[in-house]
Short mmCIF file of N, CA and C in Angstrom, two decimals:
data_model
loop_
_atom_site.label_atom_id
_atom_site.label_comp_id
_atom_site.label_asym_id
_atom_site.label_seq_id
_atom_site.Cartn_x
_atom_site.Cartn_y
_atom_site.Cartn_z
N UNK A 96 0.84 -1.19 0.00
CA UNK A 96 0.00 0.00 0.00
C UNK A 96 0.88 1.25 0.00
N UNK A 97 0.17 2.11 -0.28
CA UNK A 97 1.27 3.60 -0.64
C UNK A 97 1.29 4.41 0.78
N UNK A 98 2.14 4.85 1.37
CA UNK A 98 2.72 5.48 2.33
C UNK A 98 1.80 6.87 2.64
N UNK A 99 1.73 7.29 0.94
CA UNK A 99 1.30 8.60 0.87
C UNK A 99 -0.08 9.01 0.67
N UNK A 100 -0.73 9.27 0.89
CA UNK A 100 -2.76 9.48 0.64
C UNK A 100 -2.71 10.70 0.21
N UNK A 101 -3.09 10.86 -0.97
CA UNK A 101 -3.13 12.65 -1.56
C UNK A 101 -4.37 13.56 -0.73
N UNK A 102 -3.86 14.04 0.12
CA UNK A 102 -4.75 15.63 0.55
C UNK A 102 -5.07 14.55 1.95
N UNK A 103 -4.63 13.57 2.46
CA UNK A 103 -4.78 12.73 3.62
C UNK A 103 -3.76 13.34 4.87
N UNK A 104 -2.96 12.53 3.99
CA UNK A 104 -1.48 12.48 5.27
C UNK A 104 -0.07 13.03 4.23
N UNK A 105 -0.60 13.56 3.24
CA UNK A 105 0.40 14.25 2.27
C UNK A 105 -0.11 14.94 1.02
N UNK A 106 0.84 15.49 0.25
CA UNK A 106 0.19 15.90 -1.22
C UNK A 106 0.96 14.49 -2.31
N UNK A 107 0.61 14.30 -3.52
CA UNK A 107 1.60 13.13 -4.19
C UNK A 107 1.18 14.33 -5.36
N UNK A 108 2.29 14.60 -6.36
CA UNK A 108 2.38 15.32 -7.86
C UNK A 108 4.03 14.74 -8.22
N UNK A 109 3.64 14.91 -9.74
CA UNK A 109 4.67 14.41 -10.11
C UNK A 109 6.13 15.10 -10.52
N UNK A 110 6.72 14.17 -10.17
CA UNK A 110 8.26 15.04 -9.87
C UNK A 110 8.81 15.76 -11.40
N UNK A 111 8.23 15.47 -12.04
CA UNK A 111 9.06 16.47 -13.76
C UNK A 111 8.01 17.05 -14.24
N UNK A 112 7.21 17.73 -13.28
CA UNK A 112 6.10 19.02 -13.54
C UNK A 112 6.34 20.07 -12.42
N UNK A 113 7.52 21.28 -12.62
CA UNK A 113 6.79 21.89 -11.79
C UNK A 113 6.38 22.91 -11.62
N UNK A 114 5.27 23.22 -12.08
CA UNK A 114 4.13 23.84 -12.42
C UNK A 114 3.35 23.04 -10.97
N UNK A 115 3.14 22.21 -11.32
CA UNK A 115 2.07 21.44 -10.09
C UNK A 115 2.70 21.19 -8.91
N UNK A 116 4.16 21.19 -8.67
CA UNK A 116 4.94 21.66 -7.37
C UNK A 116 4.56 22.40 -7.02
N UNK A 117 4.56 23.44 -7.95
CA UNK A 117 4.44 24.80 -7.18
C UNK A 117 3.46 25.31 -6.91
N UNK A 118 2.92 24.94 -7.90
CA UNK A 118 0.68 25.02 -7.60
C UNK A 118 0.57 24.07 -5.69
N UNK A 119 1.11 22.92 -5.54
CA UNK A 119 0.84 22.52 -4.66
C UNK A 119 1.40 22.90 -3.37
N UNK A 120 2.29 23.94 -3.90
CA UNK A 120 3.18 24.22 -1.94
C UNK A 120 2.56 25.35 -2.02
N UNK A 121 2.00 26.45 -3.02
CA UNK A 121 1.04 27.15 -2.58
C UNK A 121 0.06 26.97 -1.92
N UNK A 122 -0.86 26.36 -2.56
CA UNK A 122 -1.96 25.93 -2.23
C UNK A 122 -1.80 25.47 -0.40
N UNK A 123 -0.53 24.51 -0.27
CA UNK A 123 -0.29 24.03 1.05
C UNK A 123 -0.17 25.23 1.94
N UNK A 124 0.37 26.00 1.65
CA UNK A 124 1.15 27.41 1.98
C UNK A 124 -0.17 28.20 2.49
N UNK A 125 -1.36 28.56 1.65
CA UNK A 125 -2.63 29.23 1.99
C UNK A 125 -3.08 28.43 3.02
N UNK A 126 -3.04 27.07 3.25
CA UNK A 126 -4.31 26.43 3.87
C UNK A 126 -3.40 25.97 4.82
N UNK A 127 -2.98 26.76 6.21
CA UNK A 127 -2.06 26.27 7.28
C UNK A 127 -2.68 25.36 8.27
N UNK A 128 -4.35 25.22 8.30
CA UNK A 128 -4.45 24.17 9.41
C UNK A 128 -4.44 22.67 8.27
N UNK A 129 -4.81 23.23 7.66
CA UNK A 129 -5.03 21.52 6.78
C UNK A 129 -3.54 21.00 6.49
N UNK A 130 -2.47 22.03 6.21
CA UNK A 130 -1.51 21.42 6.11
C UNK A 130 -0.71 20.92 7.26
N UNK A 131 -1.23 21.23 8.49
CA UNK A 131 -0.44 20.95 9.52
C UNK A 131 -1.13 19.72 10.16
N UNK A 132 -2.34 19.52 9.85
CA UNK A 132 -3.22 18.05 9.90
C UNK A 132 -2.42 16.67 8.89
N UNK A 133 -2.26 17.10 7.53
CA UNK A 133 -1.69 16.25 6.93
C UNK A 133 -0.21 16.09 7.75
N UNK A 134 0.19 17.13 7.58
CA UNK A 134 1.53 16.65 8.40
C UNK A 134 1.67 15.92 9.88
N UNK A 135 0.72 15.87 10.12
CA UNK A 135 0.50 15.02 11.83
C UNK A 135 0.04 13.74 11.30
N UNK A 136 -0.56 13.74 10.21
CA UNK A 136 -1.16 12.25 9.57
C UNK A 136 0.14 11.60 8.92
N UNK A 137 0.70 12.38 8.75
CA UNK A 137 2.02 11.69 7.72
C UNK A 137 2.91 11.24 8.33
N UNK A 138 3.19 11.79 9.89
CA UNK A 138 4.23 11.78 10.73
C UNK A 138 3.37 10.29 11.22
N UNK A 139 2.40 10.26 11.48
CA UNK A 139 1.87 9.10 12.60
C UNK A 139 2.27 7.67 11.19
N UNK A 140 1.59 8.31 10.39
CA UNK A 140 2.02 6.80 9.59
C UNK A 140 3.31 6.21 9.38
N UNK A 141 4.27 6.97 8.87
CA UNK A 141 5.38 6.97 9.26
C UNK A 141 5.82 5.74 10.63
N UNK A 142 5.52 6.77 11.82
CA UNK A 142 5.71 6.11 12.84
C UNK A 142 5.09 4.70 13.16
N UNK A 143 4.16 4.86 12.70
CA UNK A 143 3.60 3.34 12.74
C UNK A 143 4.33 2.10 11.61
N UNK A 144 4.51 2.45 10.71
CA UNK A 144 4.98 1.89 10.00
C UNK A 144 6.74 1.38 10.01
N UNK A 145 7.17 2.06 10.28
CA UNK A 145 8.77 2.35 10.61
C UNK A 145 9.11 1.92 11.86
N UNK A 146 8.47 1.85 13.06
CA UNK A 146 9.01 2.01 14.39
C UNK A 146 9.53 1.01 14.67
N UNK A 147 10.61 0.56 15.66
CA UNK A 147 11.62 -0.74 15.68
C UNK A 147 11.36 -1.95 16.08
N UNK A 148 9.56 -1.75 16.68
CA UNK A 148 8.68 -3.12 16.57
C UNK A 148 8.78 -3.88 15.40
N UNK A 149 7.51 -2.90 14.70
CA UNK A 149 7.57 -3.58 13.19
C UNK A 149 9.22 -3.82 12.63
N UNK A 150 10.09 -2.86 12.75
CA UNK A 150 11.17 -3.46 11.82
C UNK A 150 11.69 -5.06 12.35
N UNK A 151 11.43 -5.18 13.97
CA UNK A 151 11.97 -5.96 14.62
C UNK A 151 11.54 -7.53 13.86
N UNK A 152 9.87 -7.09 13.64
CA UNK A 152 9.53 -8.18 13.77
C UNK A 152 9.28 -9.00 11.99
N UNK A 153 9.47 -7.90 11.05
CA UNK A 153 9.77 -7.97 9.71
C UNK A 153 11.16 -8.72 9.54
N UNK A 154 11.75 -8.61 10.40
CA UNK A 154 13.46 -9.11 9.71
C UNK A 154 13.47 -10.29 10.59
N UNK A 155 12.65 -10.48 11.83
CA UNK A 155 12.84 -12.04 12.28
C UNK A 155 11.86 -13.23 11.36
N UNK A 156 11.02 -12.27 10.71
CA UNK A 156 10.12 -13.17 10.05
C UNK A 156 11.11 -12.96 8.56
N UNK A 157 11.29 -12.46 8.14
CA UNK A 157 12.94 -12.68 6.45
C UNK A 157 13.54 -13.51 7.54
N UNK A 158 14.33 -14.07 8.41
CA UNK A 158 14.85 -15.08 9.00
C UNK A 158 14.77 -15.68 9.02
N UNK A 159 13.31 -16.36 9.94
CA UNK A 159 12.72 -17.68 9.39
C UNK A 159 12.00 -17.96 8.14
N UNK A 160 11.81 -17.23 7.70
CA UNK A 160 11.63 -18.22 6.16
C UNK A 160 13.21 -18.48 5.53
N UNK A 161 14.07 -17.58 5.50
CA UNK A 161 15.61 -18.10 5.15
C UNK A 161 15.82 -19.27 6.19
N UNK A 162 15.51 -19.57 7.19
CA UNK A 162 15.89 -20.89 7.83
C UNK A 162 14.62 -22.04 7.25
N UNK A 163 13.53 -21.50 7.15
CA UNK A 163 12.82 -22.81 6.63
C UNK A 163 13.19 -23.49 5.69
N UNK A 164 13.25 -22.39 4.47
CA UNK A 164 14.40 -23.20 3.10
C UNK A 164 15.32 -23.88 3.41
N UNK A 165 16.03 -23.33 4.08
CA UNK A 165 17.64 -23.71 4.45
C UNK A 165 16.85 -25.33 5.18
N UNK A 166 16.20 -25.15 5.96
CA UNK A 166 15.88 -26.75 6.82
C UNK A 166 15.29 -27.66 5.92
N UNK A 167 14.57 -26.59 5.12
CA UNK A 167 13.54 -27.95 3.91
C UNK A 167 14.29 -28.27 2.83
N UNK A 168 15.39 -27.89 2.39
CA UNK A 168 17.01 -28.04 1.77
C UNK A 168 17.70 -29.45 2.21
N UNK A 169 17.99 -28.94 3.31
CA UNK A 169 18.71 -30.37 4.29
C UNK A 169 18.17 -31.63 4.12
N UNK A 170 16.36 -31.30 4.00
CA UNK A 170 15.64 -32.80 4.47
C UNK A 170 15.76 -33.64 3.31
N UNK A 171 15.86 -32.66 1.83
CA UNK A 171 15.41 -33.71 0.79
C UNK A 171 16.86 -34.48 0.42
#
């Protein structure tokens, strides 16, 4: 799933237009509570996503499946 939610928890435009950069940090620029909402939405996902739980528990699970192979390797 995408990190980013347009007008959610961020803006998304595309990086070799900028015309619509700049249309969009205006636009961000006028509207200071909404942009400071997205930015609290962006920061939390972030954090949820990233924090050293989840990383913890993402790389013990890439572990055991590299040991399951590795064991179901051995058996045959």
């Amino acid at each position: 799933t995408e990190i980013i939610e347009d007008t959610v928890n961020g803006v998304l435009v595309s990086p070799k237009n900028p015309q619509i950069i700049a249309r969009a940090i205006i636009q961000l620029a006028s509207k200071k509570k909404k942009s400071e909402e997205m930015g609290r939405r962006g920061r939390k996902e972030i954090e949820k996503r990233f924090n050293t739980d989840t990383y913890i528990a993402k790389m013990l699970n890439i572990y055991k499946k590299i040991l399951d192979k590795r064991n179901l390797e051995k058996t045959r």
